[in-house]
mmCIF file of C-alpha atoms in Angstrom:
data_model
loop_
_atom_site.group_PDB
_atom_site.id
_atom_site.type_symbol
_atom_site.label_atom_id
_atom_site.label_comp_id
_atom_site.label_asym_id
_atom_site.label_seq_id
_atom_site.Cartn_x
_atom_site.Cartn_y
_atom_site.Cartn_z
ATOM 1 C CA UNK A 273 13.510 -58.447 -42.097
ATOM 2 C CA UNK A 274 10.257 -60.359 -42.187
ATOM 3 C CA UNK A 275 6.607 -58.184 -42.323
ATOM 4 C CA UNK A 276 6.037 -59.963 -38.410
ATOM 5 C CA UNK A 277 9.284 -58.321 -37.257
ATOM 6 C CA UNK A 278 8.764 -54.755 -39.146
ATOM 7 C CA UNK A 279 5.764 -54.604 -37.808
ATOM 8 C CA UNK A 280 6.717 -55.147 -34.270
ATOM 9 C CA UNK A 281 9.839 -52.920 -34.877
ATOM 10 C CA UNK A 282 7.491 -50.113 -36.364
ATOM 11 C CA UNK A 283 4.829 -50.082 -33.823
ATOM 12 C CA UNK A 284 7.638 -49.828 -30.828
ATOM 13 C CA UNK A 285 8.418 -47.176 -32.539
ATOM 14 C CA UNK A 286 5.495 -45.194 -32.885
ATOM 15 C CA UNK A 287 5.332 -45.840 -29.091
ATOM 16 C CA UNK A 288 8.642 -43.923 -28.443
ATOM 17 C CA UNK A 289 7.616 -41.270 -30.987
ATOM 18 C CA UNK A 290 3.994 -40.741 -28.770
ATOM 19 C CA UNK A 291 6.187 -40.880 -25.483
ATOM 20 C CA UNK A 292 8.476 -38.543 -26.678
ATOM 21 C CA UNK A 293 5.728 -35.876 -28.445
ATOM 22 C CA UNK A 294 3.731 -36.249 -24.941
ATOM 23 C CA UNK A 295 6.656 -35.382 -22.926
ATOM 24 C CA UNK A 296 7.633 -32.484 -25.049
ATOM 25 C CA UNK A 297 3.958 -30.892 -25.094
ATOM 26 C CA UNK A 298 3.239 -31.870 -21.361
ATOM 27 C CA UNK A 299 6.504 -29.319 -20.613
ATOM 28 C CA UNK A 300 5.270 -26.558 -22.656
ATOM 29 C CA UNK A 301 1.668 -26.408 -21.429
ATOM 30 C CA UNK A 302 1.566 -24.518 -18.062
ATOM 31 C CA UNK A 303 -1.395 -23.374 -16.782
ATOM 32 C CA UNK A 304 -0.702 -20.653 -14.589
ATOM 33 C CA UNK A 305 -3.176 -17.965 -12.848
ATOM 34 C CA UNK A 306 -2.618 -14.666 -11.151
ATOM 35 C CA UNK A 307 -5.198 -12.339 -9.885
ATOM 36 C CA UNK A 308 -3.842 -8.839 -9.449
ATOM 37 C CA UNK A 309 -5.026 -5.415 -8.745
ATOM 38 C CA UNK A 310 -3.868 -2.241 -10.178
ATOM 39 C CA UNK A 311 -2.360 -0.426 -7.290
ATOM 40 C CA UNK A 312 -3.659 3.047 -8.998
ATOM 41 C CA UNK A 313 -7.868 2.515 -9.084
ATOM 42 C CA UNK A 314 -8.250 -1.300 -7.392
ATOM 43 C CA UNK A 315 -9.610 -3.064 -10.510
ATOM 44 C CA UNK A 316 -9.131 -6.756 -10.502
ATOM 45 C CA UNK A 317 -7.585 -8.277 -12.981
ATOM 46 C CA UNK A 318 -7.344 -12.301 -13.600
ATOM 47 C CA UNK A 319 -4.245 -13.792 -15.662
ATOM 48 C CA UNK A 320 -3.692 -16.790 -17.139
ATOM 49 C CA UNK A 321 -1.042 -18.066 -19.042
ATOM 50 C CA UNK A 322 -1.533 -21.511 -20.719
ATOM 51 C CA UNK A 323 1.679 -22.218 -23.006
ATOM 52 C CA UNK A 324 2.856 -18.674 -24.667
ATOM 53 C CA UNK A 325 -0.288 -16.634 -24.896
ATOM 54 C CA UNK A 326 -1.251 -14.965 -21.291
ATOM 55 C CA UNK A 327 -4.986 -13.844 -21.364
ATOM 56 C CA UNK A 328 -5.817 -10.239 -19.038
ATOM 57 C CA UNK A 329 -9.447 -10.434 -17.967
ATOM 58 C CA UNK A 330 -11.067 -7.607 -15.716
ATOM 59 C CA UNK A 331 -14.962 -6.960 -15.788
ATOM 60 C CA UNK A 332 -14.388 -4.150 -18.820
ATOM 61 C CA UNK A 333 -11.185 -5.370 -20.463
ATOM 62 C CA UNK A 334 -10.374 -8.734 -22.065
ATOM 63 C CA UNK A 335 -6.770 -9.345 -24.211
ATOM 64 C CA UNK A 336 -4.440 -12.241 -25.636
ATOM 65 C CA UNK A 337 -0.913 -11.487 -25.712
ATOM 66 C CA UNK A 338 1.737 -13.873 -26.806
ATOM 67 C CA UNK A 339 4.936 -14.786 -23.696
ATOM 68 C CA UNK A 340 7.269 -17.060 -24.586
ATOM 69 C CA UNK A 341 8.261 -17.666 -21.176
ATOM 70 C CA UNK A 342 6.896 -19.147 -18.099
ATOM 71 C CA UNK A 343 5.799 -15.704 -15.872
ATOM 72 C CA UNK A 344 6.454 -16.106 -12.039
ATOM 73 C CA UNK A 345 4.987 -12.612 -10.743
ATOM 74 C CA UNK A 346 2.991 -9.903 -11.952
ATOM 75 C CA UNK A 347 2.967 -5.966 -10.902
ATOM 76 C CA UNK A 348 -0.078 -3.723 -12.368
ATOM 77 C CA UNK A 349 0.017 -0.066 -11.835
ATOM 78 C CA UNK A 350 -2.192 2.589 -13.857
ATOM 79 C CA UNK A 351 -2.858 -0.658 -16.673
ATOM 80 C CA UNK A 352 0.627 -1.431 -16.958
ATOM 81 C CA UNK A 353 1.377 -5.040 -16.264
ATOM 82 C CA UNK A 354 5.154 -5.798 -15.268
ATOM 83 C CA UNK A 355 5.540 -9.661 -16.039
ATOM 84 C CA UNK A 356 8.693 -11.136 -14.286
ATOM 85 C CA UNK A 357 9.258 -14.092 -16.769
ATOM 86 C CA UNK A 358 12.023 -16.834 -16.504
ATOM 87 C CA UNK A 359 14.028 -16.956 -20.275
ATOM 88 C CA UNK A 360 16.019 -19.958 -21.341
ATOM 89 C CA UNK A 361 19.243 -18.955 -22.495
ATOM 90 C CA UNK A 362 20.687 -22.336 -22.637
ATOM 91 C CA UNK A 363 19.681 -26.308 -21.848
ATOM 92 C CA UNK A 364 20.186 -25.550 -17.987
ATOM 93 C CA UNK A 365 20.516 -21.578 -18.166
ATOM 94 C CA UNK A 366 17.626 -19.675 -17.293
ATOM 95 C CA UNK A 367 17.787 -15.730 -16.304
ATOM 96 C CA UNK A 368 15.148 -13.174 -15.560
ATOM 97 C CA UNK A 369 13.204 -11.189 -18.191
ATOM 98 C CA UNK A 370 11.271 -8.019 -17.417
ATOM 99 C CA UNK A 371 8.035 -7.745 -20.086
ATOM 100 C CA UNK A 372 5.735 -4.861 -19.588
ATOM 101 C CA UNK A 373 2.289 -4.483 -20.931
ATOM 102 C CA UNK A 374 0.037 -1.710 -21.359
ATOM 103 C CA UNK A 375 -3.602 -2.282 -21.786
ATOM 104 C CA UNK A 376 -4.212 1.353 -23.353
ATOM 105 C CA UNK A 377 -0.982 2.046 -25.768
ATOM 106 C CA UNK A 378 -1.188 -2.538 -26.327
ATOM 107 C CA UNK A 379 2.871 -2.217 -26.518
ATOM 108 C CA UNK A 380 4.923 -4.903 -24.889
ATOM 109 C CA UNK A 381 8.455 -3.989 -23.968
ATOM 110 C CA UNK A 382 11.398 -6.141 -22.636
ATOM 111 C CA UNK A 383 13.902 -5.606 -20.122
ATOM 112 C CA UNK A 384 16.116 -8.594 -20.321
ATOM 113 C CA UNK A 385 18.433 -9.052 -17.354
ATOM 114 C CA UNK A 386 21.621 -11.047 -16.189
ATOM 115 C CA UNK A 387 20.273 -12.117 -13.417
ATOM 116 C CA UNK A 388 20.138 -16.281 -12.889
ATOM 117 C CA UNK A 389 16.625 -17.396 -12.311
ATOM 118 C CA UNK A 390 15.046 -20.763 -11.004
ATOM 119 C CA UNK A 391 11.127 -21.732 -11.998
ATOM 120 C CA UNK A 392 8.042 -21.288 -9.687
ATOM 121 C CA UNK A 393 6.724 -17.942 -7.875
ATOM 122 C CA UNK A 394 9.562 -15.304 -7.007
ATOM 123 C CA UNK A 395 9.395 -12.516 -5.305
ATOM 124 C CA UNK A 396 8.815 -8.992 -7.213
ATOM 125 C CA UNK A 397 8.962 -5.535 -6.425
ATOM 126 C CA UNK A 398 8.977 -2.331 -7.874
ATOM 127 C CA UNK A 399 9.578 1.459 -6.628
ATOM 128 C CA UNK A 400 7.071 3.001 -8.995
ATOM 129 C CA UNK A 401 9.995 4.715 -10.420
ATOM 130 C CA UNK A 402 11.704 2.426 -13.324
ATOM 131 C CA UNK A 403 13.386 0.144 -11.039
ATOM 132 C CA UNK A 404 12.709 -3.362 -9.695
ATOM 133 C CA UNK A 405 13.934 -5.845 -7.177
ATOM 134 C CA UNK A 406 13.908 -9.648 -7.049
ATOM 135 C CA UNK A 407 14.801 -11.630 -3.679
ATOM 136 C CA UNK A 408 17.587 -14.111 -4.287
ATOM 137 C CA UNK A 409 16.402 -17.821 -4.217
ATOM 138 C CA UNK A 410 19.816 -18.830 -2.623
ATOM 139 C CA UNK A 411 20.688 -16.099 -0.316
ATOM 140 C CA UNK A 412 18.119 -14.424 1.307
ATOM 141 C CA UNK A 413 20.436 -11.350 1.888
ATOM 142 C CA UNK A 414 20.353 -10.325 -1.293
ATOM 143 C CA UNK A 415 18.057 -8.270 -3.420
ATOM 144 C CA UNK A 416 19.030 -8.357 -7.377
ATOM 145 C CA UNK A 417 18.210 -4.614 -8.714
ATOM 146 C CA UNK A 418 17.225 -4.071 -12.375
ATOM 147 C CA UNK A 419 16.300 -1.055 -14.456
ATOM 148 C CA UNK A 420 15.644 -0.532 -18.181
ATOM 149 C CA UNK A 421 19.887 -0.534 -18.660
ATOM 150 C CA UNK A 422 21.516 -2.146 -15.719
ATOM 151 C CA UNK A 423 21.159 -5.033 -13.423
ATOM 152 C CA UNK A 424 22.912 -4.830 -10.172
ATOM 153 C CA UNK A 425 23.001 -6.872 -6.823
ATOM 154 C CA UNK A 426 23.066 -5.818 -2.994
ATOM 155 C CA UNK A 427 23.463 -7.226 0.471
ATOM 156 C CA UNK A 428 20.748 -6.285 3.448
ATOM 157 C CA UNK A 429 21.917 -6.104 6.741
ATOM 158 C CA UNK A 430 19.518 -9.186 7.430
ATOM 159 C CA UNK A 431 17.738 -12.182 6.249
ATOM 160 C CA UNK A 432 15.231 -10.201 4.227
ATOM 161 C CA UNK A 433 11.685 -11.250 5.209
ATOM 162 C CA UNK A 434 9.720 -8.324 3.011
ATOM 163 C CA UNK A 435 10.355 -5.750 0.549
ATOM 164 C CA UNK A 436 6.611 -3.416 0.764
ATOM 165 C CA UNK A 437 6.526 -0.614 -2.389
ATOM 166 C CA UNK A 438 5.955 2.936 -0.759
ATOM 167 C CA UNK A 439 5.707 6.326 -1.577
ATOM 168 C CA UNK A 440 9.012 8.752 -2.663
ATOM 169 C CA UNK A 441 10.355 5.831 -4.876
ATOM 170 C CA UNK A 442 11.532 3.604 -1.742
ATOM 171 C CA UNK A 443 11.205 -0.024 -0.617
ATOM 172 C CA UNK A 444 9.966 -0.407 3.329
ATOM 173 C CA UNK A 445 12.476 -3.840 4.019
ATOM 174 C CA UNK A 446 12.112 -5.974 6.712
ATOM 175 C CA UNK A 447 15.173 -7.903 8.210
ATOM 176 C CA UNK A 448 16.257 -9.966 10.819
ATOM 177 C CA UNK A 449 17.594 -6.965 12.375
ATOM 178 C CA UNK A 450 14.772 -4.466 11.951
ATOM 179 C CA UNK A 451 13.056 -2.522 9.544
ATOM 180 C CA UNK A 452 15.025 -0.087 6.858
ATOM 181 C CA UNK A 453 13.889 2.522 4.158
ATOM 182 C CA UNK A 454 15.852 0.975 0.989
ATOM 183 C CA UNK A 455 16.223 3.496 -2.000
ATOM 184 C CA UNK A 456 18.381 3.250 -5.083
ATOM 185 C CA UNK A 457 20.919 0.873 -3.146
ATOM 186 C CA UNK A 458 21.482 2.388 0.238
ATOM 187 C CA UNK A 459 19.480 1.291 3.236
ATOM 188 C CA UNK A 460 18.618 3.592 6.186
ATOM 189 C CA UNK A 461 17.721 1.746 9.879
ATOM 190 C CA UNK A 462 14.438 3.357 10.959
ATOM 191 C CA UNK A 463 13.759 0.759 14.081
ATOM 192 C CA UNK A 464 14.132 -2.423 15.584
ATOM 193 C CA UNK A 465 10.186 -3.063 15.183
ATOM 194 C CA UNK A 466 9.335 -5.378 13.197
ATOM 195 C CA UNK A 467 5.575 -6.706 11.915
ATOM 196 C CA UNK A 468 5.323 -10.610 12.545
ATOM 197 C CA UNK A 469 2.619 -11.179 9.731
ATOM 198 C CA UNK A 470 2.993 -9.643 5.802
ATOM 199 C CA UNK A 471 1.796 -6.215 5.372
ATOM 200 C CA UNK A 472 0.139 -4.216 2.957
ATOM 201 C CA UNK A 473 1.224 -0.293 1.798
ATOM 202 C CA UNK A 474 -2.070 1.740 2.310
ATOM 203 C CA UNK A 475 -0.823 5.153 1.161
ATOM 204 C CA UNK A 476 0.002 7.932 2.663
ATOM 205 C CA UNK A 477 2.413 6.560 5.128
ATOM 206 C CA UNK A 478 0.419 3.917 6.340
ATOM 207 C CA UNK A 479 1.062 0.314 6.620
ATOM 208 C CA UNK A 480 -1.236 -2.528 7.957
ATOM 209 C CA UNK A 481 -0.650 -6.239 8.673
ATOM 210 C CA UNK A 482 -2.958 -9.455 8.293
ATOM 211 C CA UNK A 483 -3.664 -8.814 11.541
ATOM 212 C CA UNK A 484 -4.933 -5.407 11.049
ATOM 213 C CA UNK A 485 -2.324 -3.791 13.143
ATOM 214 C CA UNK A 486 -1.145 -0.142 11.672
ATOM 215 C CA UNK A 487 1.867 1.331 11.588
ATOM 216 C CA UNK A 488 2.680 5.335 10.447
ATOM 217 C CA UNK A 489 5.948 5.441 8.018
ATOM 218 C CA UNK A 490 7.831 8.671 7.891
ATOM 219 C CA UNK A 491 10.835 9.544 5.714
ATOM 220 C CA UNK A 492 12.820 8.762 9.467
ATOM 221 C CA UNK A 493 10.728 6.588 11.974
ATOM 222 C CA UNK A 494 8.402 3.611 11.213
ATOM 223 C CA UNK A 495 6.142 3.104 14.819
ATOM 224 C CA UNK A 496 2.731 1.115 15.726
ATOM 225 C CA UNK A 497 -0.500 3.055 16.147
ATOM 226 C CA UNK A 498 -1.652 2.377 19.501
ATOM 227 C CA UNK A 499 -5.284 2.162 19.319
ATOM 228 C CA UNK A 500 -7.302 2.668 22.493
ATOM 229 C CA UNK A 501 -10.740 2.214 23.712
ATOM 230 C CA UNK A 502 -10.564 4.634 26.856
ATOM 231 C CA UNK A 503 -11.501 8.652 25.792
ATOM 232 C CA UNK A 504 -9.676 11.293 27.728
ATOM 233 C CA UNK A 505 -9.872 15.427 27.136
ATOM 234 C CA UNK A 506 -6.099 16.147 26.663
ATOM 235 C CA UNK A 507 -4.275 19.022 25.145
ATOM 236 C CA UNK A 508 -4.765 19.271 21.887
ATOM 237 C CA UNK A 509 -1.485 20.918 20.463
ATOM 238 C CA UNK A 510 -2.360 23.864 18.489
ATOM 239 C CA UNK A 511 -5.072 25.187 21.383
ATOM 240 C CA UNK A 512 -3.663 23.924 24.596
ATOM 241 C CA UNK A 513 -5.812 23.058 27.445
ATOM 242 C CA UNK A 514 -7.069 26.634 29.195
ATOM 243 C CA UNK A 515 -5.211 28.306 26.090
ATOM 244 C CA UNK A 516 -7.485 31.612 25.575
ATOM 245 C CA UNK A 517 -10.501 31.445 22.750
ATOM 246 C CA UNK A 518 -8.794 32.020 19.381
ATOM 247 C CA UNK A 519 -11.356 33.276 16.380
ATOM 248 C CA UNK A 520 -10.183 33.276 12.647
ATOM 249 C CA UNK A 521 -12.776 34.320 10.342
ATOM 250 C CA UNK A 522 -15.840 32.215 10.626
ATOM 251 C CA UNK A 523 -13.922 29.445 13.334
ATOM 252 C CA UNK A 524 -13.334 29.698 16.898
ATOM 253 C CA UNK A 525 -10.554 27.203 17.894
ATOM 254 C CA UNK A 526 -10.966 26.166 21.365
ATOM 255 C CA UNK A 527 -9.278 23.052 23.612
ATOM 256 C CA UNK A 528 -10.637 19.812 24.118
ATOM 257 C CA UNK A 529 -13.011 19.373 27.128
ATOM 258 C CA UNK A 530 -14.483 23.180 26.605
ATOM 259 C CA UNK A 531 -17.772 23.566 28.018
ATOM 260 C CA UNK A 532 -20.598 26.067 27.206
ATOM 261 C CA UNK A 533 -20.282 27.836 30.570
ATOM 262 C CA UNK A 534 -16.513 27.860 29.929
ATOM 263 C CA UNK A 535 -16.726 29.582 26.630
ATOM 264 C CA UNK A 536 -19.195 31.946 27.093
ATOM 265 C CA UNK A 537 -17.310 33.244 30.158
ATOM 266 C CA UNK A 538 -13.979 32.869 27.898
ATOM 267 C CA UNK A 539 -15.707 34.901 24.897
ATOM 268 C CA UNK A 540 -16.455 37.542 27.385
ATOM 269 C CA UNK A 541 -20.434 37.684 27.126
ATOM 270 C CA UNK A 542 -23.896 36.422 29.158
ATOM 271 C CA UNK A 543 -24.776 33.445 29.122
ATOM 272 C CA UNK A 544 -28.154 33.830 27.741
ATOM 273 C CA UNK A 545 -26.160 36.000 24.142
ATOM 274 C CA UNK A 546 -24.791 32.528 23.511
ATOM 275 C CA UNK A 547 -26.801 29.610 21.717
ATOM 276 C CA UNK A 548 -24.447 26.396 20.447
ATOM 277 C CA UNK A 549 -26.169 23.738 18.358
ATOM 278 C CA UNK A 550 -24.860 20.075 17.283
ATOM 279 C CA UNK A 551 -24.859 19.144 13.910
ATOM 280 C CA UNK A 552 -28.211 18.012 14.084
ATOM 281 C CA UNK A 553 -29.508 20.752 15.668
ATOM 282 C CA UNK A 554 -30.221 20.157 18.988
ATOM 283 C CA UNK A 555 -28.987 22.483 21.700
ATOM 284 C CA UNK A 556 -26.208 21.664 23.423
ATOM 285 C CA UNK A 557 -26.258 23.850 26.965
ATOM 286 C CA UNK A 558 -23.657 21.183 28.556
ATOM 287 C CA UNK A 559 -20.562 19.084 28.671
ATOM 288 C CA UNK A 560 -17.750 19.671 25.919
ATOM 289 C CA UNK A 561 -18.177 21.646 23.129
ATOM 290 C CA UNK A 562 -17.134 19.520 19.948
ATOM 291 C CA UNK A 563 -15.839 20.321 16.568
ATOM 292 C CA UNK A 564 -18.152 21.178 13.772
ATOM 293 C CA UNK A 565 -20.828 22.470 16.444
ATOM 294 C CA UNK A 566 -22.457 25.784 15.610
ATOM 295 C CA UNK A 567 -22.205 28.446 18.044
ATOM 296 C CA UNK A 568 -24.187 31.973 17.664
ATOM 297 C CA UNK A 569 -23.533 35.408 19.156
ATOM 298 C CA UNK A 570 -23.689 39.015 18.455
ATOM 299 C CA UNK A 571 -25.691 38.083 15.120
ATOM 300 C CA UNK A 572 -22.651 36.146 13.960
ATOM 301 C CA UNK A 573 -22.397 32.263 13.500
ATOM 302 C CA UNK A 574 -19.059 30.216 14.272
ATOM 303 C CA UNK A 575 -17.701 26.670 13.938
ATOM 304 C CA UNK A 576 -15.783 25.360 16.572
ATOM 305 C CA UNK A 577 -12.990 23.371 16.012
ATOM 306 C CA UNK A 578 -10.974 21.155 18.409
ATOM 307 C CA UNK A 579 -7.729 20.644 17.384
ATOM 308 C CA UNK A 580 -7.683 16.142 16.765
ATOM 309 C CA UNK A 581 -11.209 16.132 17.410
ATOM 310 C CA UNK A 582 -12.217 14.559 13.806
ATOM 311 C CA UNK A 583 -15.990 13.277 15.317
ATOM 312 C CA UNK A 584 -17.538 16.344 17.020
ATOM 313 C CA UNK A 585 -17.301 14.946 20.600
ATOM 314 C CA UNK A 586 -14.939 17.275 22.259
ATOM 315 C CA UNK A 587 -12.557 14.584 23.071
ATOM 316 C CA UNK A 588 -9.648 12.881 21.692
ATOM 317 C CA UNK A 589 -9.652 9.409 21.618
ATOM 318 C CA UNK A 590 -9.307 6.146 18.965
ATOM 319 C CA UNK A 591 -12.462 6.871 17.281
ATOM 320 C CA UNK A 592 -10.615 10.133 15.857
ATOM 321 C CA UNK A 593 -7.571 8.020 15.200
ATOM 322 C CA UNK A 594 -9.217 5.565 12.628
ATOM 323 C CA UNK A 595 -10.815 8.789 11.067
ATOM 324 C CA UNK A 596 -8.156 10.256 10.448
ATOM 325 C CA UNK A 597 -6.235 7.202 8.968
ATOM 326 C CA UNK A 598 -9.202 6.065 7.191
ATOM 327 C CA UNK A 599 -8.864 10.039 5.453
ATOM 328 C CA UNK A 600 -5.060 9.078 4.361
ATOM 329 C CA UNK A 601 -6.229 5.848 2.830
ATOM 330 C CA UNK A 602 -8.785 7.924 1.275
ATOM 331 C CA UNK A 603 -11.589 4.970 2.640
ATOM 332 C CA UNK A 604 -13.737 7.764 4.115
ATOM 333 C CA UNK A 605 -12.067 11.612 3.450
ATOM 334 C CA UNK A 606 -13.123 14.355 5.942
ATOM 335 C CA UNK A 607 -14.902 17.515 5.207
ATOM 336 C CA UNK A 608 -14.478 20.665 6.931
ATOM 337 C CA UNK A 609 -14.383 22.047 9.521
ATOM 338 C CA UNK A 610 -12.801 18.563 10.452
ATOM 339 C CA UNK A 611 -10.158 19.047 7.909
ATOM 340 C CA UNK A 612 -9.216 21.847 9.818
ATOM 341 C CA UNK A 613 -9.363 20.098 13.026
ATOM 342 C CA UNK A 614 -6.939 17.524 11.667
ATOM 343 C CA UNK A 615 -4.433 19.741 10.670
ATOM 344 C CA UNK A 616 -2.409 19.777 14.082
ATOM 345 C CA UNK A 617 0.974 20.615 12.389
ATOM 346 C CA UNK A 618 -0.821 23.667 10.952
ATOM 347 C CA UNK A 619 0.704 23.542 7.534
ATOM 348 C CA UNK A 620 -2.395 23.500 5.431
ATOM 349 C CA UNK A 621 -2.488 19.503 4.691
ATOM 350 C CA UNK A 622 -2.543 16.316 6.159
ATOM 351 C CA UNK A 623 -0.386 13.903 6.482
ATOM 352 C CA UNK A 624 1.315 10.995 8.553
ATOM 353 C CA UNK A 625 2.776 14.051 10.593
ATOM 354 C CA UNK A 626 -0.274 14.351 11.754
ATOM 355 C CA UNK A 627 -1.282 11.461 12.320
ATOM 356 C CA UNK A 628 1.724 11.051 14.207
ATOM 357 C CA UNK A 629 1.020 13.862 16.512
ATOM 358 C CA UNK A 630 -2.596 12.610 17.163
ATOM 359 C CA UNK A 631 -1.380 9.343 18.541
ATOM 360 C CA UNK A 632 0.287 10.720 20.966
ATOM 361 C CA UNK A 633 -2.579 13.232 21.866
ATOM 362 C CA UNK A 634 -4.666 10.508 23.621
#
């Protein structure tokens, strides 16, 4: 072979050798981000995996970690990341693989799986409890289950639109035919309702969409809170409208739209041995008595309490409503005596039970 001819031979082959080196790096470097909060305190975290280290950034924590395989969803609950990754098993084989990473203990654990996977963002879930649930890519009827030992596969009644994590280790699923309560592997039908944008699990029992409508979740119903602008005096559950005056220690329950002249006549005294002050001190000598007002008699001091009155206005109406959701989603928590007041079901804490009952109050 003459030099002119190597040379040509040897530089087309360098070529090929570049192509080839460029092709193999350009599929290993991915450059993929994920911002994700921890679902126990809010902090933000950033990730970002470029090839097989992932960096975890957050304002106080910073750490490399090496994954071998491409990540398509991320979980993060009290600073333990759940990385659904996509393994190569063979040339055209790929299945899901479970890693989980604390930030405190710095141990990374695997759960492999049998379950087939494709590349690109998947859907992930998780029931706080051990177990978690992938949508399948190909039918969206089925939800794949996997756990530390077992990987499993079941049928919804419906086209599966969302799986939302909730309290009591169950999945909130909506279908094409309504809205279920999935746990383990058996779904319950709580209603035919159904949210038309994504939602997001508040706590507590309470679920909002993108377009900020609420729902209330119970272990049996799923329903809409009807918010309202109009403010009515209504019964009021546990003190029913013209119910008599009942006193327990320092409180005096009373029903919505109670007016001074109403309970001083109801308490049995003169007008002039009563004196009721607002929180701010002022007087108050008409119109409804409200909860957390101070009223004074016989040398004693009371607070009234309206049962669903949660603003001190006498009334119930939506303004108590979005108190007492924005309590269970612990945004701004009441203080007595309007814990008291918000306790319709009487059974010393509040929940979506009463919640429930409150809607329906107004």
């Amino acid at each position: 072979m003459s030099t002119k001819k190597f040379n040509k031979y040897f530089i087309s082959l360098l070529l090929v050798i570049s192509f080839i080196t460029f092709v193999t790096k350009a599929s290993k470097v991915t450059a993929v981000g994920f911002n994700v909060s921890d679902t126990a305190d809010n902090t933000s975290y950033h990730l970002n995996q470029t090839e097989d280290i992932l960096h975890i950034k957050s304002n106080n924590y910073s750490a490399k970690i090496h994954i071998p395989d491409e990540i398509v969803n991320v979980l993060c609950k009290e600073g333990t990341f759940s990385l659904l990754c996509v393994s190569k098993a063979s040339p055209n084989t790929y299945f899901y693989t479970i890693r989980e990473y604390n930030i405190y203990s710095q141990n990374l654990t695997t759960i492999a799986t049998n379950t087939p996977a494709v590349s690109g963002q998947q859907d992930f879930y998780t029931d706080n409890n051990g177990t978690y649930y992938i949508t399948d890519t190909q039918d969206s009827r089925k939800i794949h289950i996997i756990t530390e030992d077992t990987s499993d596969c079941i049928t919804a009644p419906s086209i599966v639109y969302q799986l939302l994590s909730v309290d009591n280790s169950s999945l909130l699923t909506f279908t094409g035919k309504g809205t279920y309560l999935l746990s383990g592997k058996s779904f319950m039908y709580l209603t035919d309702l159904l949210p038309d944008t994504p939602c997001n699990y508040l706590g507590n029992g309470i679920v909002t969409d993108s377009k900020n409508k609420r729902y209330i979740l119970s272990d049996t119903s799923f329903s809409e809170v009807i918010e309202s602008s109009a403010i009515h005096s209504t019964n009021t559950g546990n003190t029913p409208q013209d119910a008599p005056i009942i006193t327990k220690g320092n409180l005096i329950f009373i029903s919505g739209g109670t007016t001074f002249a109403k309970l001083y006549k109801n308490l049995g005294i003169e007008k002039s041995e009563l004196k009721v002050y607002k929180t701010d001190g002022n007087k108050v000598t008409s119109g409804s008595l409200g909860t957390g007002m101070l009223a004074e008699f016989s040398g004693k001091s009371y607070s009234l309490i309206v049962a669903g009155d949660l603003t001190g206005e006498g009334n119930i109406n939506s303004r108590d409503l979005k108190a007492l959701m924005n309590h269970l989603t612990d945004e701004v928590p009441l203080k007595e005596p309007y814990l008291t007041a918000a306790d319709l079901h009487n059974d010393k804490k509040i929940d979506t039970k009463d919640l429930l009952a409150l809607s329906k109050l107004y």
